[in-house]
Amino acid sequence: MKKEFIFIGPPGSGKGTQTKILSKEYNLPHIDTGSLLREAVASGSEEGKLANSFMEKGQLVPIEVVSKIIKNRLLQDDAKNGFILDGYPRSLEQAYALDEILKEIDKDITVKPQVFYFEVSTNMLIERLVNRRSCSKCGAIYNIKTMKLKDENVCEKCGGKLIRREDDTEEVAKKRFDTYFEQTHPLIELYSERKQLTTIDASKDIDTIYKNLTGAIK
Ligand code: AMP
């Protein structure tokens, strides 16, 4: 049976960390619109330039750009048996667009994606974002406060340089929270009404969250 998962949660709720582990263990592609958009920005394409003008302000990139990127990615071979969507959909408009995309690419849709909502307090989120670093080479995510690295600038998995994301500054982070609460949070009600929602306490440590998450998979 297909395994289709959607992850919703505020910036810094730990979705990225958990979905990367889940992707390896369940052999499902980890589809993260933030990373796909950052790749488009790095490529210097017109689409990337447009996306960047929204990303640097902590706003959502226009739906046309995101829908195109997601549809192309879901059509790839490795997504045939399922997928993990991390950071998409992020608005009611995107949720309805995803319904259409899934209908288009799989006409006999019988499986409805299971949606995980990562719930965590705002104070903890700001603390996590400010201490978050990611590897510029392999994408591994670290918290320099809780993880006690030998060197805060070096990835312990591949030796790559650890960087702080440009939009993890306090000012842009605050705007990303506002965007999340205004546009993404209403999805909780939508998916709850559709009986697709599972809430995960994301204030716990990485291993506990992963155990609770996999235990809740239907
Ligand atoms: P993230 O890495 O998920 O925190 O995303 C970084 C930024 O990329 C966000 O602040 C948005 O500007 C943009 N972005 C990521 N996913 C989406 C999406 N589904 N829709 C619109 N913009 C997005």
JSON list of C-alpha atoms and ligand atoms in Angstrom, two decimals:
[
{"chain": "A", "resi": 1, "resn": "MET", "atom": "CA", "xyz": [0.00, 0.00, 0.00]},
{"chain": "A", "resi": 2, "resn": "LYS", "atom": "CA", "xyz": [1.09, 3.53, -0.75]},
{"chain": "A", "resi": 3, "resn": "LYS", "atom": "CA", "xyz": [2.48, 5.53, 2.13]},
{"chain": "A", "resi": 4, "resn": "GLU", "atom": "CA", "xyz": [1.71, 9.22, 1.78]},
{"chain": "A", "resi": 5, "resn": "PHE", "atom": "CA", "xyz": [2.59, 11.61, 4.56]},
{"chain": "A", "resi": 6, "resn": "ILE", "atom": "CA", "xyz": [2.23, 15.36, 5.01]},
{"chain": "A", "resi": 7, "resn": "PHE", "atom": "CA", "xyz": [4.03, 17.24, 7.77]},
{"chain": "A", "resi": 8, "resn": "ILE", "atom": "CA", "xyz": [2.74, 20.53, 9.13]},
{"chain": "A", "resi": 9, "resn": "GLY", "atom": "CA", "xyz": [4.27, 22.58, 11.90]},
{"chain": "A", "resi": 10, "resn": "PRO", "atom": "CA", "xyz": [5.77, 25.98, 12.61]},
{"chain": "A", "resi": 11, "resn": "PRO", "atom": "CA", "xyz": [9.37, 26.80, 11.63]},
{"chain": "A", "resi": 12, "resn": "GLY", "atom": "CA", "xyz": [11.74, 25.03, 14.01]},
{"chain": "A", "resi": 13, "resn": "SER", "atom": "CA", "xyz": [9.24, 22.36, 15.09]},
{"chain": "A", "resi": 14, "resn": "GLY", "atom": "CA", "xyz": [11.65, 19.61, 13.99]},
{"chain": "A", "resi": 15, "resn": "LYS", "atom": "CA", "xyz": [9.78, 18.41, 10.88]},
{"chain": "A", "resi": 16, "resn": "GLY", "atom": "CA", "xyz": [12.98, 18.45, 8.81]},
{"chain": "A", "resi": 17, "resn": "THR", "atom": "CA", "xyz": [14.92, 16.30, 11.26]},
{"chain": "A", "resi": 18, "resn": "GLN", "atom": "CA", "xyz": [12.15, 13.70, 11.61]},
{"chain": "A", "resi": 19, "resn": "THR", "atom": "CA", "xyz": [11.18, 13.53, 7.94]},
{"chain": "A", "resi": 20, "resn": "LYS", "atom": "CA", "xyz": [14.79, 12.94, 6.92]},
{"chain": "A", "resi": 21, "resn": "ILE", "atom": "CA", "xyz": [15.04, 9.93, 9.25]},
{"chain": "A", "resi": 22, "resn": "LEU", "atom": "CA", "xyz": [11.61, 8.64, 8.18]},
{"chain": "A", "resi": 23, "resn": "SER", "atom": "CA", "xyz": [12.56, 8.97, 4.53]},
{"chain": "A", "resi": 24, "resn": "LYS", "atom": "CA", "xyz": [15.58, 6.68, 5.00]},
{"chain": "A", "resi": 25, "resn": "GLU", "atom": "CA", "xyz": [13.79, 4.12, 7.16]},
{"chain": "A", "resi": 26, "resn": "TYR", "atom": "CA", "xyz": [10.67, 3.90, 4.99]},
{"chain": "A", "resi": 27, "resn": "ASN", "atom": "CA", "xyz": [12.49, 4.37, 1.70]},
{"chain": "A", "resi": 28, "resn": "LEU", "atom": "CA", "xyz": [10.22, 7.21, 0.65]},
{"chain": "A", "resi": 29, "resn": "PRO", "atom": "CA", "xyz": [11.30, 10.46, -1.01]},
{"chain": "A", "resi": 30, "resn": "HIS", "atom": "CA", "xyz": [11.57, 13.44, 1.33]},
{"chain": "A", "resi": 31, "resn": "ILE", "atom": "CA", "xyz": [10.01, 16.33, -0.57]},
{"chain": "A", "resi": 32, "resn": "ASP", "atom": "CA", "xyz": [10.76, 19.60, 1.11]},
{"chain": "A", "resi": 33, "resn": "THR", "atom": "CA", "xyz": [9.56, 22.70, -0.75]},
{"chain": "A", "resi": 34, "resn": "GLY", "atom": "CA", "xyz": [11.92, 24.99, 1.20]},
{"chain": "A", "resi": 35, "resn": "SER", "atom": "CA", "xyz": [14.97, 23.04, -0.07]},
{"chain": "A", "resi": 36, "resn": "LEU", "atom": "CA", "xyz": [13.56, 22.74, -3.60]},
{"chain": "A", "resi": 37, "resn": "LEU", "atom": "CA", "xyz": [13.04, 26.51, -3.63]},
{"chain": "A", "resi": 38, "resn": "ARG", "atom": "CA", "xyz": [16.54, 27.17, -2.27]},
{"chain": "A", "resi": 39, "resn": "GLU", "atom": "CA", "xyz": [17.88, 25.00, -5.12]},
{"chain": "A", "resi": 40, "resn": "ALA", "atom": "CA", "xyz": [15.90, 27.09, -7.62]},
{"chain": "A", "resi": 41, "resn": "VAL", "atom": "CA", "xyz": [17.35, 30.26, -6.06]},
{"chain": "A", "resi": 42, "resn": "ALA", "atom": "CA", "xyz": [20.91, 28.86, -6.26]},
{"chain": "A", "resi": 43, "resn": "SER", "atom": "CA", "xyz": [20.42, 27.95, -9.95]},
{"chain": "A", "resi": 44, "resn": "GLY", "atom": "CA", "xyz": [19.87, 31.65, -10.72]},
{"chain": "A", "resi": 45, "resn": "SER", "atom": "CA", "xyz": [16.73, 30.92, -12.81]},
{"chain": "A", "resi": 46, "resn": "GLU", "atom": "CA", "xyz": [13.99, 33.54, -13.24]},
{"chain": "A", "resi": 47, "resn": "GLU", "atom": "CA", "xyz": [11.73, 31.37, -11.09]},
{"chain": "A", "resi": 48, "resn": "GLY", "atom": "CA", "xyz": [14.42, 31.23, -8.41]},
{"chain": "A", "resi": 49, "resn": "LYS", "atom": "CA", "xyz": [14.82, 35.01, -8.45]},
{"chain": "A", "resi": 50, "resn": "LEU", "atom": "CA", "xyz": [11.09, 35.47, -8.06]},
{"chain": "A", "resi": 51, "resn": "ALA", "atom": "CA", "xyz": [10.97, 32.91, -5.22]},
{"chain": "A", "resi": 52, "resn": "ASN", "atom": "CA", "xyz": [13.85, 34.60, -3.43]},
{"chain": "A", "resi": 53, "resn": "SER", "atom": "CA", "xyz": [12.09, 37.94, -3.33]},
{"chain": "A", "resi": 54, "resn": "PHE", "atom": "CA", "xyz": [9.42, 36.30, -1.13]},
{"chain": "A", "resi": 55, "resn": "MET", "atom": "CA", "xyz": [11.71, 34.00, 0.83]},
{"chain": "A", "resi": 56, "resn": "GLU", "atom": "CA", "xyz": [13.96, 36.79, 2.04]},
{"chain": "A", "resi": 57, "resn": "LYS", "atom": "CA", "xyz": [10.92, 38.47, 3.56]},
{"chain": "A", "resi": 58, "resn": "GLY", "atom": "CA", "xyz": [9.63, 35.27, 5.18]},
{"chain": "A", "resi": 59, "resn": "GLN", "atom": "CA", "xyz": [6.53, 35.25, 2.94]},
{"chain": "A", "resi": 60, "resn": "LEU", "atom": "CA", "xyz": [5.03, 32.39, 0.97]},
{"chain": "A", "resi": 61, "resn": "VAL", "atom": "CA", "xyz": [6.26, 32.01, -2.60]},
{"chain": "A", "resi": 62, "resn": "PRO", "atom": "CA", "xyz": [3.36, 32.36, -5.12]},
{"chain": "A", "resi": 63, "resn": "ILE", "atom": "CA", "xyz": [1.29, 29.21, -5.58]},
{"chain": "A", "resi": 64, "resn": "GLU", "atom": "CA", "xyz": [2.01, 28.91, -9.33]},
{"chain": "A", "resi": 65, "resn": "VAL", "atom": "CA", "xyz": [5.72, 28.45, -8.67]},
{"chain": "A", "resi": 66, "resn": "VAL", "atom": "CA", "xyz": [5.22, 26.01, -5.79]},
{"chain": "A", "resi": 67, "resn": "SER", "atom": "CA", "xyz": [2.53, 23.90, -7.53]},
{"chain": "A", "resi": 68, "resn": "LYS", "atom": "CA", "xyz": [4.75, 23.47, -10.58]},
{"chain": "A", "resi": 69, "resn": "ILE", "atom": "CA", "xyz": [7.74, 22.39, -8.48]},
{"chain": "A", "resi": 70, "resn": "ILE", "atom": "CA", "xyz": [5.65, 19.95, -6.43]},
{"chain": "A", "resi": 71, "resn": "LYS", "atom": "CA", "xyz": [3.86, 18.41, -9.38]},
{"chain": "A", "resi": 72, "resn": "ASN", "atom": "CA", "xyz": [7.15, 17.79, -11.24]},
{"chain": "A", "resi": 73, "resn": "ARG", "atom": "CA", "xyz": [8.65, 16.25, -8.14]},
{"chain": "A", "resi": 74, "resn": "LEU", "atom": "CA", "xyz": [5.66, 13.98, -7.44]},
{"chain": "A", "resi": 75, "resn": "LEU", "atom": "CA", "xyz": [5.74, 12.71, -11.00]},
{"chain": "A", "resi": 76, "resn": "GLN", "atom": "CA", "xyz": [9.24, 11.32, -10.55]},
{"chain": "A", "resi": 77, "resn": "ASP", "atom": "CA", "xyz": [9.62, 7.57, -10.35]},
{"chain": "A", "resi": 78, "resn": "ASP", "atom": "CA", "xyz": [10.69, 7.39, -6.75]},
{"chain": "A", "resi": 79, "resn": "ALA", "atom": "CA", "xyz": [7.36, 8.89, -5.61]},
{"chain": "A", "resi": 80, "resn": "LYS", "atom": "CA", "xyz": [5.30, 6.05, -7.12]},
{"chain": "A", "resi": 81, "resn": "ASN", "atom": "CA", "xyz": [4.94, 4.17, -3.84]},
{"chain": "A", "resi": 82, "resn": "GLY", "atom": "CA", "xyz": [4.45, 7.20, -1.68]},
{"chain": "A", "resi": 83, "resn": "PHE", "atom": "CA", "xyz": [6.09, 10.36, -0.40]},
{"chain": "A", "resi": 84, "resn": "ILE", "atom": "CA", "xyz": [6.82, 12.56, 2.56]},
{"chain": "A", "resi": 85, "resn": "LEU", "atom": "CA", "xyz": [5.79, 16.18, 2.08]},
{"chain": "A", "resi": 86, "resn": "ASP", "atom": "CA", "xyz": [7.64, 18.52, 4.42]},
{"chain": "A", "resi": 87, "resn": "GLY", "atom": "CA", "xyz": [6.52, 22.16, 4.41]},
{"chain": "A", "resi": 88, "resn": "TYR", "atom": "CA", "xyz": [3.84, 21.70, 1.77]},
{"chain": "A", "resi": 89, "resn": "PRO", "atom": "CA", "xyz": [0.95, 22.50, 1.66]},
{"chain": "A", "resi": 90, "resn": "ARG", "atom": "CA", "xyz": [1.29, 25.74, 3.62]},
{"chain": "A", "resi": 91, "resn": "SER", "atom": "CA", "xyz": [-2.07, 27.38, 2.98]},
{"chain": "A", "resi": 92, "resn": "LEU", "atom": "CA", "xyz": [-5.66, 26.30, 2.35]},
{"chain": "A", "resi": 93, "resn": "GLU", "atom": "CA", "xyz": [-5.16, 27.31, -1.28]},
{"chain": "A", "resi": 94, "resn": "GLN", "atom": "CA", "xyz": [-2.17, 24.94, -1.54]},
{"chain": "A", "resi": 95, "resn": "ALA", "atom": "CA", "xyz": [-4.10, 22.13, 0.19]},
{"chain": "A", "resi": 96, "resn": "TYR", "atom": "CA", "xyz": [-6.85, 22.34, -2.43]},
{"chain": "A", "resi": 97, "resn": "ALA", "atom": "CA", "xyz": [-4.22, 22.55, -5.19]},
{"chain": "A", "resi": 98, "resn": "LEU", "atom": "CA", "xyz": [-2.60, 19.39, -3.78]},
{"chain": "A", "resi": 99, "resn": "ASP", "atom": "CA", "xyz": [-5.98, 17.57, -3.90]},
{"chain": "A", "resi": 100, "resn": "GLU", "atom": "CA", "xyz": [-6.11, 18.36, -7.61]},
{"chain": "A", "resi": 101, "resn": "ILE", "atom": "CA", "xyz": [-2.47, 17.42, -8.26]},
{"chain": "A", "resi": 102, "resn": "LEU", "atom": "CA", "xyz": [-2.94, 14.05, -6.53]},
{"chain": "A", "resi": 103, "resn": "LYS", "atom": "CA", "xyz": [-6.09, 13.39, -8.57]},
{"chain": "A", "resi": 104, "resn": "GLU", "atom": "CA", "xyz": [-4.27, 14.24, -11.78]},
{"chain": "A", "resi": 105, "resn": "ILE", "atom": "CA", "xyz": [-1.27, 12.03, -11.15]},
{"chain": "A", "resi": 106, "resn": "ASP", "atom": "CA", "xyz": [-3.14, 9.10, -9.65]},
{"chain": "A", "resi": 107, "resn": "LYS", "atom": "CA", "xyz": [-6.66, 8.82, -10.96]},
{"chain": "A", "resi": 108, "resn": "ASP", "atom": "CA", "xyz": [-7.64, 5.84, -8.74]},
{"chain": "A", "resi": 109, "resn": "ILE", "atom": "CA", "xyz": [-6.76, 7.62, -5.55]},
{"chain": "A", "resi": 110, "resn": "THR", "atom": "CA", "xyz": [-7.94, 5.49, -2.65]},
{"chain": "A", "resi": 111, "resn": "VAL", "atom": "CA", "xyz": [-5.36, 6.49, -0.07]},
{"chain": "A", "resi": 112, "resn": "LYS", "atom": "CA", "xyz": [-5.65, 9.84, 1.66]},
{"chain": "A", "resi": 113, "resn": "PRO", "atom": "CA", "xyz": [-2.32, 11.14, 2.98]},
{"chain": "A", "resi": 114, "resn": "GLN", "atom": "CA", "xyz": [-1.83, 10.95, 6.74]},
{"chain": "A", "resi": 115, "resn": "VAL", "atom": "CA", "xyz": [-1.11, 14.44, 8.07]},
{"chain": "A", "resi": 116, "resn": "PHE", "atom": "CA", "xyz": [1.18, 14.94, 11.07]},
{"chain": "A", "resi": 117, "resn": "TYR", "atom": "CA", "xyz": [0.94, 18.17, 12.98]},
{"chain": "A", "resi": 118, "resn": "PHE", "atom": "CA", "xyz": [4.04, 19.01, 15.05]},
{"chain": "A", "resi": 119, "resn": "GLU", "atom": "CA", "xyz": [2.83, 20.96, 18.06]},
{"chain": "A", "resi": 120, "resn": "VAL", "atom": "CA", "xyz": [5.31, 22.97, 20.12]},
{"chain": "A", "resi": 121, "resn": "SER", "atom": "CA", "xyz": [5.37, 26.23, 22.15]},
{"chain": "A", "resi": 122, "resn": "THR", "atom": "CA", "xyz": [6.54, 29.46, 20.48]},
{"chain": "A", "resi": 123, "resn": "ASN", "atom": "CA", "xyz": [9.30, 30.11, 23.05]},
{"chain": "A", "resi": 124, "resn": "MET", "atom": "CA", "xyz": [10.90, 26.78, 22.34]},
{"chain": "A", "resi": 125, "resn": "LEU", "atom": "CA", "xyz": [10.66, 27.41, 18.59]},
{"chain": "A", "resi": 126, "resn": "ILE", "atom": "CA", "xyz": [12.56, 30.71, 18.69]},
{"chain": "A", "resi": 127, "resn": "GLU", "atom": "CA", "xyz": [15.28, 29.11, 20.79]},
{"chain": "A", "resi": 128, "resn": "ARG", "atom": "CA", "xyz": [15.56, 26.20, 18.32]},
{"chain": "A", "resi": 129, "resn": "LEU", "atom": "CA", "xyz": [15.73, 28.48, 15.27]},
{"chain": "A", "resi": 130, "resn": "VAL", "atom": "CA", "xyz": [18.43, 30.71, 16.71]},
{"chain": "A", "resi": 131, "resn": "ASN", "atom": "CA", "xyz": [20.57, 27.65, 17.54]},
{"chain": "A", "resi": 132, "resn": "ARG", "atom": "CA", "xyz": [19.89, 25.79, 14.29]},
{"chain": "A", "resi": 133, "resn": "ARG", "atom": "CA", "xyz": [22.74, 25.12, 11.88]},
{"chain": "A", "resi": 134, "resn": "SER", "atom": "CA", "xyz": [22.68, 23.00, 8.75]},
{"chain": "A", "resi": 135, "resn": "CYS", "atom": "CA", "xyz": [25.42, 21.39, 6.71]},
{"chain": "A", "resi": 136, "resn": "SER", "atom": "CA", "xyz": [26.07, 23.18, 3.43]},
{"chain": "A", "resi": 137, "resn": "LYS", "atom": "CA", "xyz": [27.13, 19.83, 1.89]},
{"chain": "A", "resi": 138, "resn": "CYS", "atom": "CA", "xyz": [24.81, 17.03, 3.13]},
{"chain": "A", "resi": 139, "resn": "GLY", "atom": "CA", "xyz": [21.93, 19.03, 4.66]},
{"chain": "A", "resi": 140, "resn": "ALA", "atom": "CA", "xyz": [22.23, 17.49, 8.15]},
{"chain": "A", "resi": 141, "resn": "ILE", "atom": "CA", "xyz": [20.55, 19.65, 10.79]},
{"chain": "A", "resi": 142, "resn": "TYR", "atom": "CA", "xyz": [22.13, 20.47, 14.19]},
{"chain": "A", "resi": 143, "resn": "ASN", "atom": "CA", "xyz": [21.15, 22.35, 17.30]},
{"chain": "A", "resi": 144, "resn": "ILE", "atom": "CA", "xyz": [24.40, 23.82, 18.59]},
{"chain": "A", "resi": 145, "resn": "LYS", "atom": "CA", "xyz": [23.01, 24.22, 22.10]},
{"chain": "A", "resi": 146, "resn": "THR", "atom": "CA", "xyz": [21.67, 20.72, 22.70]},
{"chain": "A", "resi": 147, "resn": "MET", "atom": "CA", "xyz": [23.98, 18.64, 20.50]},
{"chain": "A", "resi": 148, "resn": "LYS", "atom": "CA", "xyz": [27.43, 19.57, 21.91]},
{"chain": "A", "resi": 149, "resn": "LEU", "atom": "CA", "xyz": [29.42, 19.46, 18.67]},
{"chain": "A", "resi": 150, "resn": "LYS", "atom": "CA", "xyz": [33.22, 19.19, 18.70]},
{"chain": "A", "resi": 151, "resn": "ASP", "atom": "CA", "xyz": [33.31, 22.19, 16.36]},
{"chain": "A", "resi": 152, "resn": "GLU", "atom": "CA", "xyz": [30.22, 24.35, 15.80]},
{"chain": "A", "resi": 153, "resn": "ASN", "atom": "CA", "xyz": [31.29, 25.05, 12.22]},
{"chain": "A", "resi": 154, "resn": "VAL", "atom": "CA", "xyz": [31.91, 21.49, 11.03]},
{"chain": "A", "resi": 155, "resn": "CYS", "atom": "CA", "xyz": [29.40, 18.75, 10.11]},
{"chain": "A", "resi": 156, "resn": "GLU", "atom": "CA", "xyz": [30.07, 15.58, 12.10]},
{"chain": "A", "resi": 157, "resn": "LYS", "atom": "CA", "xyz": [28.58, 13.40, 9.36]},
{"chain": "A", "resi": 158, "resn": "CYS", "atom": "CA", "xyz": [30.54, 14.60, 6.31]},
{"chain": "A", "resi": 159, "resn": "GLY", "atom": "CA", "xyz": [32.97, 17.32, 7.41]},
{"chain": "A", "resi": 160, "resn": "GLY", "atom": "CA", "xyz": [31.05, 19.99, 5.45]},
{"chain": "A", "resi": 161, "resn": "LYS", "atom": "CA", "xyz": [30.74, 23.59, 6.64]},
{"chain": "A", "resi": 162, "resn": "LEU", "atom": "CA", "xyz": [27.84, 24.29, 9.01]},
{"chain": "A", "resi": 163, "resn": "ILE", "atom": "CA", "xyz": [25.87, 27.38, 8.14]},
{"chain": "A", "resi": 164, "resn": "ARG", "atom": "CA", "xyz": [23.06, 29.37, 9.65]},
{"chain": "A", "resi": 165, "resn": "ARG", "atom": "CA", "xyz": [20.21, 29.83, 7.19]},
{"chain": "A", "resi": 166, "resn": "GLU", "atom": "CA", "xyz": [19.78, 33.43, 6.08]},
{"chain": "A", "resi": 167, "resn": "ASP", "atom": "CA", "xyz": [16.13, 33.38, 7.11]},
{"chain": "A", "resi": 168, "resn": "ASP", "atom": "CA", "xyz": [16.92, 32.10, 10.63]},
{"chain": "A", "resi": 169, "resn": "THR", "atom": "CA", "xyz": [17.71, 35.65, 11.80]},
{"chain": "A", "resi": 170, "resn": "GLU", "atom": "CA", "xyz": [15.31, 36.87, 14.47]},
{"chain": "A", "resi": 171, "resn": "GLU", "atom": "CA", "xyz": [13.61, 39.42, 12.23]},
{"chain": "A", "resi": 172, "resn": "VAL", "atom": "CA", "xyz": [12.83, 37.05, 9.34]},
{"chain": "A", "resi": 173, "resn": "ALA", "atom": "CA", "xyz": [12.07, 34.20, 11.75]},
{"chain": "A", "resi": 174, "resn": "LYS", "atom": "CA", "xyz": [9.39, 36.37, 13.37]},
{"chain": "A", "resi": 175, "resn": "LYS", "atom": "CA", "xyz": [7.84, 37.08, 9.99]},
{"chain": "A", "resi": 176, "resn": "ARG", "atom": "CA", "xyz": [7.89, 33.35, 9.16]},
{"chain": "A", "resi": 177, "resn": "PHE", "atom": "CA", "xyz": [5.96, 32.65, 12.37]},
{"chain": "A", "resi": 178, "resn": "ASP", "atom": "CA", "xyz": [3.36, 35.27, 11.47]},
{"chain": "A", "resi": 179, "resn": "THR", "atom": "CA", "xyz": [3.03, 33.73, 7.99]},
{"chain": "A", "resi": 180, "resn": "TYR", "atom": "CA", "xyz": [2.71, 30.29, 9.57]},
{"chain": "A", "resi": 181, "resn": "PHE", "atom": "CA", "xyz": [-0.03, 31.28, 12.03]},
{"chain": "A", "resi": 182, "resn": "GLU", "atom": "CA", "xyz": [-1.99, 33.27, 9.45]},
{"chain": "A", "resi": 183, "resn": "GLN", "atom": "CA", "xyz": [-1.75, 30.94, 6.47]},
{"chain": "A", "resi": 184, "resn": "THR", "atom": "CA", "xyz": [-0.58, 27.46, 7.47]},
{"chain": "A", "resi": 185, "resn": "HIS", "atom": "CA", "xyz": [-2.24, 26.91, 10.84]},
{"chain": "A", "resi": 186, "resn": "PRO", "atom": "CA", "xyz": [-5.80, 26.83, 9.34]},
{"chain": "A", "resi": 187, "resn": "LEU", "atom": "CA", "xyz": [-4.78, 23.54, 7.68]},
{"chain": "A", "resi": 188, "resn": "ILE", "atom": "CA", "xyz": [-5.00, 21.84, 11.07]},
{"chain": "A", "resi": 189, "resn": "GLU", "atom": "CA", "xyz": [-8.76, 22.36, 11.11]},
{"chain": "A", "resi": 190, "resn": "LEU", "atom": "CA", "xyz": [-9.16, 21.27, 7.50]},
{"chain": "A", "resi": 191, "resn": "TYR", "atom": "CA", "xyz": [-7.27, 17.99, 7.92]},
{"chain": "A", "resi": 192, "resn": "SER", "atom": "CA", "xyz": [-8.82, 17.37, 11.32]},
{"chain": "A", "resi": 193, "resn": "GLU", "atom": "CA", "xyz": [-12.32, 17.67, 9.81]},
{"chain": "A", "resi": 194, "resn": "ARG", "atom": "CA", "xyz": [-11.22, 15.29, 7.07]},
{"chain": "A", "resi": 195, "resn": "LYS", "atom": "CA", "xyz": [-10.00, 12.84, 9.76]},
{"chain": "A", "resi": 196, "resn": "GLN", "atom": "CA", "xyz": [-6.50, 12.80, 8.31]},
{"chain": "A", "resi": 197, "resn": "LEU", "atom": "CA", "xyz": [-4.75, 14.54, 11.22]},
{"chain": "A", "resi": 198, "resn": "THR", "atom": "CA", "xyz": [-2.42, 13.11, 13.86]},
{"chain": "A", "resi": 199, "resn": "THR", "atom": "CA", "xyz": [-0.94, 15.54, 16.43]},
{"chain": "A", "resi": 200, "resn": "ILE", "atom": "CA", "xyz": [2.60, 14.91, 17.66]},
{"chain": "A", "resi": 201, "resn": "ASP", "atom": "CA", "xyz": [4.09, 16.55, 20.77]},
{"chain": "A", "resi": 202, "resn": "ALA", "atom": "CA", "xyz": [7.18, 18.08, 19.15]},
{"chain": "A", "resi": 203, "resn": "SER", "atom": "CA", "xyz": [8.62, 19.51, 22.37]},
{"chain": "A", "resi": 204, "resn": "LYS", "atom": "CA", "xyz": [10.14, 16.10, 23.21]},
{"chain": "A", "resi": 205, "resn": "ASP", "atom": "CA", "xyz": [13.63, 14.87, 22.24]},
{"chain": "A", "resi": 206, "resn": "ILE", "atom": "CA", "xyz": [14.39, 13.54, 18.75]},
{"chain": "A", "resi": 207, "resn": "ASP", "atom": "CA", "xyz": [14.22, 9.81, 19.63]},
{"chain": "A", "resi": 208, "resn": "THR", "atom": "CA", "xyz": [10.95, 10.11, 21.56]},
{"chain": "A", "resi": 209, "resn": "ILE", "atom": "CA", "xyz": [9.30, 12.12, 18.78]},
{"chain": "A", "resi": 210, "resn": "TYR", "atom": "CA", "xyz": [10.41, 9.54, 16.20]},
{"chain": "A", "resi": 211, "resn": "LYS", "atom": "CA", "xyz": [9.06, 6.69, 18.32]},
{"chain": "A", "resi": 212, "resn": "ASN", "atom": "CA", "xyz": [5.69, 8.43, 18.78]},
{"chain": "A", "resi": 213, "resn": "LEU", "atom": "CA", "xyz": [5.55, 9.33, 15.11]},
{"chain": "A", "resi": 214, "resn": "THR", "atom": "CA", "xyz": [6.22, 5.84, 13.76]},
{"chain": "A", "resi": 215, "resn": "GLY", "atom": "CA", "xyz": [3.89, 4.38, 16.39]},
{"chain": "A", "resi": 216, "resn": "ALA", "atom": "CA", "xyz": [1.08, 6.59, 15.06]},
{"chain": "A", "resi": 217, "resn": "ILE", "atom": "CA", "xyz": [1.50, 5.64, 11.41]},
{"chain": "A", "resi": 218, "resn": "LYS", "atom": "CA", "xyz": [-1.69, 4.02, 10.15]},
{"chain": "B", "resi": 1, "resn": "AMP", "atom": "P1", "xyz": [11.43, 26.25, 4.98]},
{"chain": "B", "resi": 1, "resn": "AMP", "atom": "O1", "xyz": [12.77, 25.74, 4.58]},
{"chain": "B", "resi": 1, "resn": "AMP", "atom": "O2", "xyz": [10.38, 25.18, 4.89]},
{"chain": "B", "resi": 1, "resn": "AMP", "atom": "O3", "xyz": [11.41, 26.97, 6.29]},
{"chain": "B", "resi": 1, "resn": "AMP", "atom": "O4", "xyz": [11.02, 27.34, 3.85]},
{"chain": "B", "resi": 1, "resn": "AMP", "atom": "C1", "xyz": [11.80, 28.50, 3.65]},
{"chain": "B", "resi": 1, "resn": "AMP", "atom": "C2", "xyz": [10.99, 29.51, 2.84]},
{"chain": "B", "resi": 1, "resn": "AMP", "atom": "O5", "xyz": [10.65, 28.96, 1.56]},
{"chain": "B", "resi": 1, "resn": "AMP", "atom": "C3", "xyz": [9.66, 29.92, 3.45]},
{"chain": "B", "resi": 1, "resn": "AMP", "atom": "O6", "xyz": [9.80, 30.95, 4.41]},
{"chain": "B", "resi": 1, "resn": "AMP", "atom": "C4", "xyz": [8.87, 30.37, 2.21]},
{"chain": "B", "resi": 1, "resn": "AMP", "atom": "O7", "xyz": [9.29, 31.67, 1.80]},
{"chain": "B", "resi": 1, "resn": "AMP", "atom": "C5", "xyz": [9.35, 29.38, 1.15]},
{"chain": "B", "resi": 1, "resn": "AMP", "atom": "N1", "xyz": [8.48, 28.18, 1.08]},
{"chain": "B", "resi": 1, "resn": "AMP", "atom": "C6", "xyz": [8.77, 26.92, 1.51]},
{"chain": "B", "resi": 1, "resn": "AMP", "atom": "N2", "xyz": [7.73, 26.08, 1.29]},
{"chain": "B", "resi": 1, "resn": "AMP", "atom": "C7", "xyz": [6.76, 26.84, 0.72]},
{"chain": "B", "resi": 1, "resn": "AMP", "atom": "C8", "xyz": [5.44, 26.57, 0.28]},
{"chain": "B", "resi": 1, "resn": "AMP", "atom": "N3", "xyz": [4.87, 25.36, 0.40]},
{"chain": "B", "resi": 1, "resn": "AMP", "atom": "N4", "xyz": [4.74, 27.61, -0.27]},
{"chain": "B", "resi": 1, "resn": "AMP", "atom": "C9", "xyz": [5.27, 28.84, -0.39]},
{"chain": "B", "resi": 1, "resn": "AMP", "atom": "N5", "xyz": [6.49, 29.17, 0.02]},
{"chain": "B", "resi": 1, "resn": "AMP", "atom": "C10", "xyz": [7.24, 28.18, 0.57]}
]
